[in-house]
Amino acid sequence: MNERYFGLTDERGRYQRLGLARNDTEAEQFLQAGFIEIAKDVYDRLVEFVQSIDINGLDLFLSALTLLGALRTRQANVRRLQDLVQNREAFTRAGQAFRTEATRLAEQLANRTITLDEWYQGMAQRIRQNQLSARIAGVGTNNLSQADLQAVQAKTESELRYLQRFRTELQAQLDAGQELNPNAIGARARQYAGASAEQFEIGIQEALGMPLLPVQPGVRTECMTNCKCAWRIVELNGAGNWDCFWDRNATDSCETCIARERTFNPLRIRQGIIQPFVVQGRIYA
Ligand SMILES: [Zn+2]
């Protein structure tokens, strides 16, 4: 059987999607969707390019990864769960790197070595990277799906709306001739780091094929993005059976996280269904 290769480009001729057809029916579907047939070596080169991307140094990484995601969705609908990485250390490292950068950008903005616009662009790029890194730390590059990328993108867009508001406030201070305070800006900017915990945890839950758990770290908790709690998921025998424990971090002692620790000890999922649980305290802020 001859494989045929297809690409979909945007109006500037950049490839946005790749497709691999294994038979005439699949080839026809690509053509109808506006794909054009490309040579195998072009296809291979694009795949290689996407796989070689250093996600920490590229603006275009999201569109490139969308392309990769589409490619993988096309090739395998089932995730390779044995590769599910759940690399909490990588997730923590990405967060630390973000905080360092956010601090540096705040200092540069306050001492006017960068403009407000440059600060915004720098923060926006790092927020994107941090959200994506968290997802990848959860599921692993091999399991990244289109759905993961869409989730990352949606979350990033909502974070950037907050960042816009932050910029507007800073602009107002500048317009009023006020000095900018690097510590205050840095403290607020660093909070964006923790907003990626959701990506890490939800990525894992979705990759495992679990129902979405009722609470997520840093979401509707009192500690907000400072939350360092995590879900500990224990797979049990049989399909769709898990025990999920809310592991409260030693430094987390807000009311909502304590209530979650008591309530979800464990949260039981049997045959893919979350079993009734008794809420012990206030689990949502
Ligand atoms: Zn917490």
PDB file of C-alpha atoms and ligand atoms in Angstrom:
ATOM      1  CA  MET A   1       0.000   0.000   0.000  1.00  0.00           C
ATOM      2  CA  ASN A   2       1.337   3.394  -0.942  1.00  0.00           C
ATOM      3  CA  GLU A   3       1.327   6.112   1.631  1.00  0.00           C
ATOM      4  CA  ARG A   4       0.656   9.608   0.392  1.00  0.00           C
ATOM      5  CA  TYR A   5       1.605  12.804   2.139  1.00  0.00           C
ATOM      6  CA  PHE A   6      -0.393  15.973   2.534  1.00  0.00           C
ATOM      7  CA  GLY A   7       0.117  19.409   3.977  1.00  0.00           C
ATOM      8  CA  LEU A   8      -2.183  22.293   4.787  1.00  0.00           C
ATOM      9  CA  THR A   9      -0.694  25.757   4.605  1.00  0.00           C
ATOM     10  CA  ASP A  10      -1.864  29.123   5.845  1.00  0.00           C
ATOM     11  CA  GLU A  11      -2.128  32.137   3.538  1.00  0.00           C
ATOM     12  CA  ARG A  12       1.613  32.736   3.870  1.00  0.00           C
ATOM     13  CA  GLY A  13       2.474  29.241   2.736  1.00  0.00           C
ATOM     14  CA  ARG A  14       3.547  27.981   6.151  1.00  0.00           C
ATOM     15  CA  TYR A  15       2.533  24.458   6.954  1.00  0.00           C
ATOM     16  CA  GLN A  16      -0.044  24.296   9.696  1.00  0.00           C
ATOM     17  CA  ARG A  17      -1.019  20.643   9.474  1.00  0.00           C
ATOM     18  CA  LEU A  18       0.440  17.480   8.047  1.00  0.00           C
ATOM     19  CA  GLY A  19      -1.424  14.412   6.988  1.00  0.00           C
ATOM     20  CA  LEU A  20      -0.527  10.876   6.122  1.00  0.00           C
ATOM     21  CA  ALA A  21      -2.972   8.928   3.974  1.00  0.00           C
ATOM     22  CA  ARG A  22      -2.806   5.171   3.916  1.00  0.00           C
ATOM     23  CA  ASN A  23      -5.448   4.644   1.271  1.00  0.00           C
ATOM     24  CA  ASP A  24      -7.447   6.481  -1.379  1.00  0.00           C
ATOM     25  CA  THR A  25     -10.322   7.255   0.949  1.00  0.00           C
ATOM     26  CA  GLU A  26      -8.032   8.982   3.427  1.00  0.00           C
ATOM     27  CA  ALA A  27      -6.263  10.823   0.613  1.00  0.00           C
ATOM     28  CA  GLU A  28      -9.593  12.051  -0.693  1.00  0.00           C
ATOM     29  CA  GLN A  29     -10.524  13.331   2.768  1.00  0.00           C
ATOM     30  CA  PHE A  30      -7.355  15.392   2.954  1.00  0.00           C
ATOM     31  CA  LEU A  31      -7.915  16.853  -0.495  1.00  0.00           C
ATOM     32  CA  GLN A  32     -11.463  17.788   0.364  1.00  0.00           C
ATOM     33  CA  ALA A  33     -10.243  19.481   3.525  1.00  0.00           C
ATOM     34  CA  GLY A  34      -7.959  21.718   1.441  1.00  0.00           C
ATOM     35  CA  PHE A  35      -4.685  19.846   1.943  1.00  0.00           C
ATOM     36  CA  ILE A  36      -2.236  19.622  -0.919  1.00  0.00           C
ATOM     37  CA  GLU A  37      -0.187  16.566  -1.723  1.00  0.00           C
ATOM     38  CA  ILE A  38       3.498  16.926  -0.850  1.00  0.00           C
ATOM     39  CA  ALA A  39       6.554  14.791  -1.457  1.00  0.00           C
ATOM     40  CA  LYS A  40       7.675  12.322   1.177  1.00  0.00           C
ATOM     41  CA  ASP A  41      10.951  14.155   1.780  1.00  0.00           C
ATOM     42  CA  VAL A  42       9.126  17.434   2.397  1.00  0.00           C
ATOM     43  CA  TYR A  43       6.878  15.652   4.846  1.00  0.00           C
ATOM     44  CA  ASP A  44       9.811  13.987   6.576  1.00  0.00           C
ATOM     45  CA  ARG A  45      11.657  17.284   6.813  1.00  0.00           C
ATOM     46  CA  LEU A  46       8.665  18.973   8.420  1.00  0.00           C
ATOM     47  CA  VAL A  47       8.280  16.178  10.918  1.00  0.00           C
ATOM     48  CA  GLU A  48      11.955  16.387  11.745  1.00  0.00           C
ATOM     49  CA  PHE A  49      11.737  20.148  12.135  1.00  0.00           C
ATOM     50  CA  VAL A  50       8.834  19.897  14.520  1.00  0.00           C
ATOM     51  CA  GLN A  51      10.553  17.252  16.592  1.00  0.00           C
ATOM     52  CA  SER A  52      13.745  19.254  16.864  1.00  0.00           C
ATOM     53  CA  ILE A  53      12.076  22.361  18.238  1.00  0.00           C
ATOM     54  CA  ASP A  54      13.480  23.738  21.426  1.00  0.00           C
ATOM     55  CA  ILE A  55      10.289  24.799  23.107  1.00  0.00           C
ATOM     56  CA  ASN A  56      12.097  27.135  25.432  1.00  0.00           C
ATOM     57  CA  GLY A  57      13.419  29.320  22.693  1.00  0.00           C
ATOM     58  CA  LEU A  58      10.785  29.751  20.069  1.00  0.00           C
ATOM     59  CA  ASP A  59       7.884  32.100  19.528  1.00  0.00           C
ATOM     60  CA  LEU A  60       6.232  29.882  17.008  1.00  0.00           C
ATOM     61  CA  PHE A  61       6.302  26.819  19.155  1.00  0.00           C
ATOM     62  CA  LEU A  62       2.565  26.662  19.659  1.00  0.00           C
ATOM     63  CA  SER A  63       1.730  26.519  15.976  1.00  0.00           C
ATOM     64  CA  ALA A  64       4.569  24.067  15.409  1.00  0.00           C
ATOM     65  CA  LEU A  65       3.304  21.883  18.190  1.00  0.00           C
ATOM     66  CA  THR A  66      -0.228  22.106  16.898  1.00  0.00           C
ATOM     67  CA  LEU A  67       1.160  20.694  13.719  1.00  0.00           C
ATOM     68  CA  LEU A  68       2.875  17.938  15.601  1.00  0.00           C
ATOM     69  CA  GLY A  69      -0.254  17.289  17.606  1.00  0.00           C
ATOM     70  CA  ALA A  70      -2.318  16.967  14.445  1.00  0.00           C
ATOM     71  CA  LEU A  71       0.229  14.619  13.015  1.00  0.00           C
ATOM     72  CA  ARG A  72       0.160  12.391  16.031  1.00  0.00           C
ATOM     73  CA  THR A  73      -3.609  12.455  16.312  1.00  0.00           C
ATOM     74  CA  ARG A  74      -3.637  11.294  12.734  1.00  0.00           C
ATOM     75  CA  GLN A  75      -1.188   8.513  13.316  1.00  0.00           C
ATOM     76  CA  ALA A  76      -2.438   7.174  16.555  1.00  0.00           C
ATOM     77  CA  ASN A  77      -5.705   7.865  18.243  1.00  0.00           C
ATOM     78  CA  VAL A  78      -4.631   6.029  21.323  1.00  0.00           C
ATOM     79  CA  ARG A  79      -2.101   7.599  23.604  1.00  0.00           C
ATOM     80  CA  ARG A  80       0.935   5.637  24.549  1.00  0.00           C
ATOM     81  CA  LEU A  81       0.150   5.579  28.200  1.00  0.00           C
ATOM     82  CA  GLN A  82       3.211   3.634  29.184  1.00  0.00           C
ATOM     83  CA  ASP A  83       5.053   6.841  28.298  1.00  0.00           C
ATOM     84  CA  LEU A  84       2.934   9.023  30.519  1.00  0.00           C
ATOM     85  CA  VAL A  85       5.682  10.836  32.313  1.00  0.00           C
ATOM     86  CA  GLN A  86       4.127  12.673  35.266  1.00  0.00           C
ATOM     87  CA  ASN A  87       7.421  14.413  35.715  1.00  0.00           C
ATOM     88  CA  ARG A  88       6.715  16.541  38.752  1.00  0.00           C
ATOM     89  CA  GLU A  89      10.320  17.617  38.957  1.00  0.00           C
ATOM     90  CA  ALA A  90      10.237  19.051  35.424  1.00  0.00           C
ATOM     91  CA  PHE A  91       7.004  20.810  36.275  1.00  0.00           C
ATOM     92  CA  THR A  92       8.552  22.363  39.388  1.00  0.00           C
ATOM     93  CA  ARG A  93      11.679  23.377  37.480  1.00  0.00           C
ATOM     94  CA  ALA A  94       9.636  25.113  34.783  1.00  0.00           C
ATOM     95  CA  GLY A  95       7.805  27.050  37.483  1.00  0.00           C
ATOM     96  CA  GLN A  96      11.050  28.107  39.114  1.00  0.00           C
ATOM     97  CA  ALA A  97      12.496  29.225  35.793  1.00  0.00           C
ATOM     98  CA  PHE A  98       9.357  31.262  35.218  1.00  0.00           C
ATOM     99  CA  ARG A  99       9.654  32.981  38.608  1.00  0.00           C
ATOM    100  CA  THR A 100      13.286  33.877  37.979  1.00  0.00           C
ATOM    101  CA  GLU A 101      12.430  35.390  34.613  1.00  0.00           C
ATOM    102  CA  ALA A 102       9.396  37.234  35.955  1.00  0.00           C
ATOM    103  CA  THR A 103      11.598  38.784  38.655  1.00  0.00           C
ATOM    104  CA  ARG A 104      14.205  39.828  36.125  1.00  0.00           C
ATOM    105  CA  LEU A 105      11.629  41.380  33.785  1.00  0.00           C
ATOM    106  CA  ALA A 106      10.089  43.316  36.674  1.00  0.00           C
ATOM    107  CA  GLU A 107      13.486  44.754  37.585  1.00  0.00           C
ATOM    108  CA  GLN A 108      14.239  45.673  33.993  1.00  0.00           C
ATOM    109  CA  LEU A 109      10.886  47.381  33.648  1.00  0.00           C
ATOM    110  CA  ALA A 110      11.285  49.311  36.889  1.00  0.00           C
ATOM    111  CA  ASN A 111      14.739  50.581  35.981  1.00  0.00           C
ATOM    112  CA  ARG A 112      13.557  51.348  32.438  1.00  0.00           C
ATOM    113  CA  THR A 113      15.966  49.117  30.572  1.00  0.00           C
ATOM    114  CA  ILE A 114      12.933  47.663  28.803  1.00  0.00           C
ATOM    115  CA  THR A 115       9.669  49.299  27.784  1.00  0.00           C
ATOM    116  CA  LEU A 116       6.271  48.301  29.103  1.00  0.00           C
ATOM    117  CA  ASP A 117       5.573  46.707  25.751  1.00  0.00           C
ATOM    118  CA  GLU A 118       8.739  44.615  25.919  1.00  0.00           C
ATOM    119  CA  TRP A 119       7.877  43.590  29.440  1.00  0.00           C
ATOM    120  CA  TYR A 120       4.440  42.492  28.290  1.00  0.00           C
ATOM    121  CA  GLN A 121       5.799  40.501  25.357  1.00  0.00           C
ATOM    122  CA  GLY A 122       8.416  38.856  27.563  1.00  0.00           C
ATOM    123  CA  MET A 123       5.839  37.877  30.168  1.00  0.00           C
ATOM    124  CA  ALA A 124       3.373  36.640  27.556  1.00  0.00           C
ATOM    125  CA  GLN A 125       5.945  34.393  25.952  1.00  0.00           C
ATOM    126  CA  ARG A 126       6.986  32.928  29.263  1.00  0.00           C
ATOM    127  CA  ILE A 127       3.401  32.341  30.321  1.00  0.00           C
ATOM    128  CA  ARG A 128       2.841  30.380  27.102  1.00  0.00           C
ATOM    129  CA  GLN A 129       5.982  28.360  27.634  1.00  0.00           C
ATOM    130  CA  ASN A 130       5.179  27.673  31.247  1.00  0.00           C
ATOM    131  CA  GLN A 131       1.664  26.455  30.496  1.00  0.00           C
ATOM    132  CA  LEU A 132       2.911  24.209  27.726  1.00  0.00           C
ATOM    133  CA  SER A 133       5.869  22.930  29.733  1.00  0.00           C
ATOM    134  CA  ALA A 134       3.508  21.965  32.551  1.00  0.00           C
ATOM    135  CA  ARG A 135       1.330  19.980  30.183  1.00  0.00           C
ATOM    136  CA  ILE A 136       4.342  18.260  28.672  1.00  0.00           C
ATOM    137  CA  ALA A 137       5.719  17.482  32.124  1.00  0.00           C
ATOM    138  CA  GLY A 138       2.413  15.777  32.844  1.00  0.00           C
ATOM    139  CA  VAL A 139       1.798  13.749  29.729  1.00  0.00           C
ATOM    140  CA  GLY A 140       5.154  13.660  27.917  1.00  0.00           C
ATOM    141  CA  THR A 141       5.798  14.896  24.396  1.00  0.00           C
ATOM    142  CA  ASN A 142       4.807  11.567  22.900  1.00  0.00           C
ATOM    143  CA  ASN A 143       1.349  11.768  24.341  1.00  0.00           C
ATOM    144  CA  LEU A 144       0.683  15.406  23.503  1.00  0.00           C
ATOM    145  CA  SER A 145      -2.581  15.552  21.645  1.00  0.00           C
ATOM    146  CA  GLN A 146      -4.515  18.214  19.838  1.00  0.00           C
ATOM    147  CA  ALA A 147      -6.786  18.404  22.879  1.00  0.00           C
ATOM    148  CA  ASP A 148      -3.793  19.113  25.123  1.00  0.00           C
ATOM    149  CA  LEU A 149      -2.664  21.942  22.891  1.00  0.00           C
ATOM    150  CA  GLN A 150      -6.133  23.408  22.716  1.00  0.00           C
ATOM    151  CA  ALA A 151      -6.384  23.290  26.497  1.00  0.00           C
ATOM    152  CA  VAL A 152      -3.003  24.976  26.853  1.00  0.00           C
ATOM    153  CA  GLN A 153      -3.994  27.631  24.371  1.00  0.00           C
ATOM    154  CA  ALA A 154      -7.331  28.334  26.055  1.00  0.00           C
ATOM    155  CA  LYS A 155      -5.719  28.627  29.469  1.00  0.00           C
ATOM    156  CA  THR A 156      -2.932  30.816  28.093  1.00  0.00           C
ATOM    157  CA  GLU A 157      -5.441  33.154  26.495  1.00  0.00           C
ATOM    158  CA  SER A 158      -7.276  33.607  29.761  1.00  0.00           C
ATOM    159  CA  GLU A 159      -3.989  34.251  31.583  1.00  0.00           C
ATOM    160  CA  LEU A 160      -3.045  36.830  28.977  1.00  0.00           C
ATOM    161  CA  ARG A 161      -6.279  38.688  29.598  1.00  0.00           C
ATOM    162  CA  TYR A 162      -5.181  39.118  33.229  1.00  0.00           C
ATOM    163  CA  LEU A 163      -1.770  40.197  32.028  1.00  0.00           C
ATOM    164  CA  GLN A 164      -3.382  42.839  29.797  1.00  0.00           C
ATOM    165  CA  ARG A 165      -5.123  44.256  32.838  1.00  0.00           C
ATOM    166  CA  PHE A 166      -1.814  44.264  34.694  1.00  0.00           C
ATOM    167  CA  ARG A 167      -0.222  46.184  31.827  1.00  0.00           C
ATOM    168  CA  THR A 168      -3.051  48.737  31.791  1.00  0.00           C
ATOM    169  CA  GLU A 169      -2.503  49.396  35.488  1.00  0.00           C
ATOM    170  CA  LEU A 170       1.235  49.804  34.997  1.00  0.00           C
ATOM    171  CA  GLN A 171       0.614  52.152  32.075  1.00  0.00           C
ATOM    172  CA  ALA A 172      -1.587  54.276  34.324  1.00  0.00           C
ATOM    173  CA  GLN A 173       1.231  54.502  36.880  1.00  0.00           C
ATOM    174  CA  LEU A 174       3.675  55.517  34.188  1.00  0.00           C
ATOM    175  CA  ASP A 175       1.247  58.093  32.808  1.00  0.00           C
ATOM    176  CA  ALA A 176       0.894  59.565  36.294  1.00  0.00           C
ATOM    177  CA  GLY A 177       4.678  59.921  36.460  1.00  0.00           C
ATOM    178  CA  GLN A 178       5.024  57.388  39.271  1.00  0.00           C
ATOM    179  CA  GLU A 179       8.073  55.240  39.900  1.00  0.00           C
ATOM    180  CA  LEU A 180       7.494  51.542  39.334  1.00  0.00           C
ATOM    181  CA  ASN A 181       8.166  49.230  42.242  1.00  0.00           C
ATOM    182  CA  PRO A 182      10.136  46.156  41.083  1.00  0.00           C
ATOM    183  CA  ASN A 183       9.225  44.114  44.164  1.00  0.00           C
ATOM    184  CA  ALA A 184       5.511  44.688  43.825  1.00  0.00           C
ATOM    185  CA  ILE A 185       5.561  43.979  40.088  1.00  0.00           C
ATOM    186  CA  GLY A 186       7.745  40.924  40.582  1.00  0.00           C
ATOM    187  CA  ALA A 187       5.517  39.469  43.305  1.00  0.00           C
ATOM    188  CA  ARG A 188       2.413  39.826  41.167  1.00  0.00           C
ATOM    189  CA  ALA A 189       4.156  38.574  38.022  1.00  0.00           C
ATOM    190  CA  ARG A 190       5.476  35.471  39.766  1.00  0.00           C
ATOM    191  CA  GLN A 191       1.931  34.403  40.605  1.00  0.00           C
ATOM    192  CA  TYR A 192       1.416  33.456  36.981  1.00  0.00           C
ATOM    193  CA  ALA A 193       3.805  30.562  37.499  1.00  0.00           C
ATOM    194  CA  GLY A 194       1.421  28.570  39.677  1.00  0.00           C
ATOM    195  CA  ALA A 195      -1.433  28.907  37.210  1.00  0.00           C
ATOM    196  CA  SER A 196       0.111  26.068  35.234  1.00  0.00           C
ATOM    197  CA  ALA A 197      -0.546  23.397  37.907  1.00  0.00           C
ATOM    198  CA  GLU A 198      -3.936  22.842  36.343  1.00  0.00           C
ATOM    199  CA  GLN A 199      -2.312  21.939  33.014  1.00  0.00           C
ATOM    200  CA  PHE A 200      -0.072  19.428  34.677  1.00  0.00           C
ATOM    201  CA  GLU A 201      -2.827  17.713  36.641  1.00  0.00           C
ATOM    202  CA  ILE A 202      -5.626  17.833  34.071  1.00  0.00           C
ATOM    203  CA  GLY A 203      -3.224  16.634  31.393  1.00  0.00           C
ATOM    204  CA  ILE A 204      -2.524  13.514  33.421  1.00  0.00           C
ATOM    205  CA  GLN A 205      -6.189  12.912  34.228  1.00  0.00           C
ATOM    206  CA  GLU A 206      -7.204  13.193  30.599  1.00  0.00           C
ATOM    207  CA  ALA A 207      -4.325  11.071  29.381  1.00  0.00           C
ATOM    208  CA  LEU A 208      -5.297   8.321  31.804  1.00  0.00           C
ATOM    209  CA  GLY A 209      -8.853   8.481  30.503  1.00  0.00           C
ATOM    210  CA  MET A 210     -10.213   9.469  33.902  1.00  0.00           C
ATOM    211  CA  PRO A 211     -13.228  11.666  34.407  1.00  0.00           C
ATOM    212  CA  LEU A 212     -12.116  15.181  35.250  1.00  0.00           C
ATOM    213  CA  LEU A 213     -11.595  15.333  39.005  1.00  0.00           C
ATOM    214  CA  PRO A 214     -13.870  17.731  40.914  1.00  0.00           C
ATOM    215  CA  VAL A 215     -11.088  20.013  42.143  1.00  0.00           C
ATOM    216  CA  GLN A 216      -7.662  20.980  40.827  1.00  0.00           C
ATOM    217  CA  PRO A 217      -4.629  22.459  42.589  1.00  0.00           C
ATOM    218  CA  GLY A 218      -4.639  26.236  42.589  1.00  0.00           C
ATOM    219  CA  VAL A 219      -8.155  26.451  41.209  1.00  0.00           C
ATOM    220  CA  ARG A 220     -10.740  27.904  43.605  1.00  0.00           C
ATOM    221  CA  THR A 221      -8.447  27.398  46.560  1.00  0.00           C
ATOM    222  CA  GLU A 222      -7.724  30.110  49.082  1.00  0.00           C
ATOM    223  CA  CYS A 223      -4.028  29.826  48.422  1.00  0.00           C
ATOM    224  CA  MET A 224      -4.759  30.351  44.690  1.00  0.00           C
ATOM    225  CA  THR A 225      -1.683  30.026  42.515  1.00  0.00           C
ATOM    226  CA  ASN A 226       0.526  29.447  45.556  1.00  0.00           C
ATOM    227  CA  CYS A 227      -1.071  26.026  45.944  1.00  0.00           C
ATOM    228  CA  LYS A 228       1.491  23.253  45.946  1.00  0.00           C
ATOM    229  CA  CYS A 229      -0.927  20.408  46.551  1.00  0.00           C
ATOM    230  CA  ALA A 230      -1.210  17.596  44.034  1.00  0.00           C
ATOM    231  CA  TRP A 231      -3.373  14.669  43.091  1.00  0.00           C
ATOM    232  CA  ARG A 232      -1.837  11.295  43.861  1.00  0.00           C
ATOM    233  CA  ILE A 233      -3.486   8.800  41.577  1.00  0.00           C
ATOM    234  CA  VAL A 234      -3.306   5.115  42.367  1.00  0.00           C
ATOM    235  CA  GLU A 235      -4.333   2.748  39.609  1.00  0.00           C
ATOM    236  CA  LEU A 236      -6.237  -0.291  40.797  1.00  0.00           C
ATOM    237  CA  ASN A 237      -6.968  -3.568  39.094  1.00  0.00           C
ATOM    238  CA  GLY A 238      -9.645  -3.551  36.454  1.00  0.00           C
ATOM    239  CA  ALA A 239     -10.477  -0.931  33.848  1.00  0.00           C
ATOM    240  CA  GLY A 240     -11.298   2.555  35.044  1.00  0.00           C
ATOM    241  CA  ASN A 241     -10.560   2.003  38.724  1.00  0.00           C
ATOM    242  CA  TRP A 242      -8.516   4.541  40.632  1.00  0.00           C
ATOM    243  CA  ASP A 243      -8.083   5.902  44.113  1.00  0.00           C
ATOM    244  CA  CYS A 244      -7.198   9.582  44.080  1.00  0.00           C
ATOM    245  CA  PHE A 245      -5.678  11.278  47.094  1.00  0.00           C
ATOM    246  CA  TRP A 246      -5.361  15.041  47.568  1.00  0.00           C
ATOM    247  CA  ASP A 247      -1.767  15.297  48.730  1.00  0.00           C
ATOM    248  CA  ARG A 248      -1.564  18.503  50.686  1.00  0.00           C
ATOM    249  CA  ASN A 249       1.808  20.149  50.556  1.00  0.00           C
ATOM    250  CA  ALA A 250       3.467  20.828  53.895  1.00  0.00           C
ATOM    251  CA  THR A 251       3.467  24.544  53.131  1.00  0.00           C
ATOM    252  CA  ASP A 252      -0.221  24.609  52.218  1.00  0.00           C
ATOM    253  CA  SER A 253      -2.514  25.116  55.156  1.00  0.00           C
ATOM    254  CA  CYS A 254      -5.394  27.095  53.760  1.00  0.00           C
ATOM    255  CA  GLU A 255      -8.910  26.044  54.686  1.00  0.00           C
ATOM    256  CA  THR A 256      -9.835  24.794  51.216  1.00  0.00           C
ATOM    257  CA  CYS A 257      -6.757  22.582  50.851  1.00  0.00           C
ATOM    258  CA  ILE A 258      -7.225  21.072  54.304  1.00  0.00           C
ATOM    259  CA  ALA A 259     -10.876  20.343  53.482  1.00  0.00           C
ATOM    260  CA  ARG A 260      -9.830  18.730  50.209  1.00  0.00           C
ATOM    261  CA  GLU A 261      -7.282  16.548  51.953  1.00  0.00           C
ATOM    262  CA  ARG A 262     -10.009  15.294  54.306  1.00  0.00           C
ATOM    263  CA  THR A 263     -12.637  14.892  51.616  1.00  0.00           C
ATOM    264  CA  PHE A 264     -10.538  13.145  49.007  1.00  0.00           C
ATOM    265  CA  ASN A 265      -8.842  10.510  51.088  1.00  0.00           C
ATOM    266  CA  PRO A 266      -9.320   8.910  48.674  1.00  0.00           C
ATOM    267  CA  LEU A 267     -11.747   9.955  45.979  1.00  0.00           C
ATOM    268  CA  ARG A 268     -12.820   6.661  44.430  1.00  0.00           C
ATOM    269  CA  ILE A 269     -13.339   6.115  40.746  1.00  0.00           C
ATOM    270  CA  ARG A 270     -14.847   2.784  39.796  1.00  0.00           C
ATOM    271  CA  GLN A 271     -15.379   1.699  36.215  1.00  0.00           C
ATOM    272  CA  GLY A 272     -14.720   5.250  35.094  1.00  0.00           C
ATOM    273  CA  ILE A 273     -17.289   6.811  37.418  1.00  0.00           C
ATOM    274  CA  ILE A 274     -16.531   9.113  40.325  1.00  0.00           C
ATOM    275  CA  GLN A 275     -18.130   7.586  43.391  1.00  0.00           C
ATOM    276  CA  PRO A 276     -20.167   9.755  45.753  1.00  0.00           C
ATOM    277  CA  PHE A 277     -18.032  11.538  48.328  1.00  0.00           C
ATOM    278  CA  VAL A 278     -18.824  13.380  51.518  1.00  0.00           C
ATOM    279  CA  VAL A 279     -17.513  16.916  51.514  1.00  0.00           C
ATOM    280  CA  GLN A 280     -15.624  17.607  54.736  1.00  0.00           C
ATOM    281  CA  GLY A 281     -15.481  21.359  55.041  1.00  0.00           C
ATOM    282  CA  ARG A 282     -15.236  24.058  52.395  1.00  0.00           C
ATOM    283  CA  ILE A 283     -13.546  22.653  49.296  1.00  0.00           C
ATOM    284  CA  TYR A 284     -14.144  25.669  47.060  1.00  0.00           C
ATOM    285  CA  ALA A 285     -13.013  29.216  47.797  1.00  0.00           C
TER     286      ALA A 285
HETATM  287 ZN    ZN B   1      -3.097  23.843  48.176  1.00  0.00          ZN
END
